[in-house]
């Protein structure tokens, strides 16, 4: 490896006080909107075939669900705040109370997400960060023993 001389993108190698790469947050670093849309569309392809999860989602509005999850994840990782402008405070646990999220639903959700994350072929550190979050969030969403 050569020492960066300004021709490449050496700035990304430095960390800001908050642990963020200087000049770019995670959302930018992994490719912005197109990356999150790909992730969520791939995820919903799996959901569409899932006999337990599919009935929980709006029958005729998977596109709406795709937009909501994409917007939320973009916002969470430092992208545009369109989600909250349209939907208000996420209150995700509360918004999931109408659905029966048990261990089986959680594992299915995560399995479809795993396929979608693998499909992105992110750098290992980025992938670990994204996956760690999704796993913790899914565990936190369980509301039925
Ligand atoms: C653990 C299993 C989970 C199940 C079974 C589940 C199921 C659902 C369902 C049925 C909806 C309604 C679809 C819609 O119309 O938008 C929904 C919405 C949503 N879910 Fe989940 N979910 C799970 C985990 C998660 C996790 C881990 C996250 C975040 C990382 C998440 C984020 C969202 C968001 C942002 C919405 C849209 C909320 C809104 O603005 O109305 N979900 N989920």
XYZ file of C-alpha atoms and ligand atoms in Angstrom:
188
model
C 0.000 0.000 0.000
C 1.248 3.484 -0.805
C 1.028 6.477 1.500
C -1.903 8.699 0.509
C -0.676 11.904 -1.083
C -3.948 13.661 -1.679
C -4.774 11.947 -4.927
C -7.034 9.356 -3.316
C -9.387 9.861 -0.400
C -7.076 9.910 2.627
C -9.518 12.059 4.604
C -11.745 9.051 5.086
C -8.989 7.336 6.989
C -9.185 9.902 9.785
C -11.781 9.805 12.489
C -13.777 12.718 13.853
C -14.351 13.235 17.555
C -17.562 11.217 17.371
C -15.825 8.301 15.713
C -17.241 9.249 12.329
C -15.054 9.424 9.289
C -14.259 13.059 8.649
C -16.198 14.356 5.680
C -18.599 11.452 5.571
C -21.043 9.626 7.811
C -21.939 5.963 7.552
C -24.822 6.660 5.155
C -22.487 8.386 2.701
C -19.693 5.934 3.243
C -21.728 2.936 2.133
C -23.194 4.671 -0.900
C -26.177 6.721 0.260
C -29.736 6.264 -0.962
C -29.093 3.601 -3.640
C -27.453 1.281 -1.101
C -30.308 1.538 1.399
C -32.913 1.096 -1.295
C -31.169 -2.006 -2.573
C -30.965 -3.380 0.947
C -34.644 -2.856 1.684
C -35.917 -4.025 -1.735
C -33.915 -7.230 -1.435
C -35.234 -7.679 2.111
C -38.853 -7.310 0.982
C -38.317 -9.839 -1.819
C -37.700 -12.308 0.994
C -40.625 -11.063 3.072
C -42.924 -11.444 0.058
C -42.272 -15.212 0.079
C -42.541 -15.628 3.863
C -45.737 -17.282 5.042
C -45.472 -15.848 8.562
C -44.282 -12.318 7.804
C -46.077 -11.540 4.560
C -49.599 -11.468 6.087
C -48.451 -8.854 8.636
C -47.608 -6.349 5.902
C -50.152 -4.302 3.960
C -51.569 -6.492 1.223
C -51.480 -3.893 -1.535
C -48.843 -1.501 -0.221
C -45.487 -3.231 0.030
C -44.079 -0.248 -1.857
C -45.179 2.013 1.005
C -43.521 -0.320 3.518
C -40.348 -0.296 1.398
C -40.273 3.505 1.443
C -40.863 3.691 5.215
C -38.108 1.233 6.136
C -35.670 2.752 3.615
C -36.364 6.240 4.930
C -35.980 5.162 8.528
C -32.663 3.389 7.945
C -31.293 6.268 5.893
C -32.161 8.692 8.665
C -30.723 6.450 11.369
C -27.376 6.221 9.572
C -27.019 9.941 8.912
C -28.904 10.434 5.655
C -31.869 12.747 4.991
C -34.491 13.104 7.726
C -37.420 12.638 5.356
C -38.705 9.733 7.451
C -39.400 11.860 10.529
C -40.712 14.738 8.454
C -43.342 12.374 7.062
C -43.904 9.973 9.973
C -42.852 11.871 13.100
C -40.749 10.308 15.857
C -39.974 6.686 14.922
C -41.241 5.090 18.209
C -40.476 1.784 16.604
C -41.386 -0.486 19.465
C -44.763 1.193 19.787
C -45.387 1.025 16.045
C -44.757 -2.720 16.137
C -47.192 -3.443 18.967
C -50.069 -4.195 16.565
C -47.983 -7.065 15.143
C -47.170 -10.342 16.787
C -43.372 -10.196 16.888
C -42.221 -13.401 18.565
C -38.881 -15.238 18.319
C -39.952 -16.928 15.082
C -40.939 -13.632 13.422
C -37.678 -12.045 14.618
C -35.580 -14.884 13.191
C -37.405 -14.746 9.869
C -37.025 -10.972 9.691
C -33.300 -11.311 10.399
C -32.857 -14.151 7.903
C -34.273 -12.020 5.064
C -32.177 -9.090 6.213
C -29.059 -11.283 6.277
C -29.534 -12.181 2.607
C -30.057 -8.514 1.758
C -26.981 -7.370 3.701
C -24.811 -10.062 2.073
C -25.997 -8.849 -1.314
C -24.521 -5.391 -0.685
C -20.950 -6.709 -0.423
C -19.934 -3.959 1.983
C -16.492 -3.608 3.491
C -16.300 -6.023 6.462
C -16.233 -3.263 9.102
C -19.269 -1.518 7.567
C -21.117 -4.782 7.276
C -20.396 -5.666 10.903
C -21.683 -2.285 12.031
C -24.888 -2.500 10.005
C -25.583 -6.103 10.925
C -24.881 -5.555 14.633
C -27.447 -2.783 14.686
C -30.103 -4.751 12.789
C -29.668 -7.724 15.101
C -29.992 -5.645 18.254
C -32.960 -3.737 16.861
C -34.754 -6.955 15.879
C -34.221 -8.426 19.341
C -35.603 -5.230 20.877
C -38.717 -5.394 18.673
C -39.938 -8.711 20.085
C -43.216 -8.081 21.911
C -44.681 -11.590 22.247
C -43.073 -14.394 24.292
C -38.260 -8.340 14.449
C -39.131 -8.539 13.470
C -39.923 -7.451 12.801
C -41.172 -7.615 12.264
C -41.963 -8.917 12.230
C -41.579 -6.331 11.724
C -42.788 -6.102 11.098
C -43.231 -4.881 10.663
C -44.511 -4.633 10.042
C -45.578 -5.694 9.801
C -44.578 -3.315 9.743
C -45.726 -2.562 9.065
C -45.374 -2.356 7.624
C -45.602 -0.963 7.145
O -46.719 -0.679 6.718
O -44.674 -0.133 7.190
C -43.337 -2.722 10.162
C -43.023 -1.400 10.011
C -41.796 -0.878 10.264
N -40.711 -1.529 10.764
Fe -40.680 -3.446 11.360
N -40.601 -5.408 11.934
C -39.554 -6.037 12.582
C -38.361 -5.463 12.947
C -37.987 -4.175 12.629
C -36.679 -3.615 12.890
C -35.532 -4.363 13.568
C -36.700 -2.336 12.424
C -35.624 -1.285 12.443
C -34.351 -1.544 12.381
C -38.009 -2.103 11.853
C -38.405 -0.922 11.265
C -39.674 -0.658 10.819
C -40.110 0.634 10.336
C -39.260 1.897 10.233
C -41.445 0.503 9.994
C -42.374 1.617 9.489
C -42.938 2.360 10.706
C -43.891 3.461 10.309
O -43.429 4.568 10.012
O -45.087 3.216 10.314
N -38.753 -3.235 11.989
N -42.530 -3.691 10.719
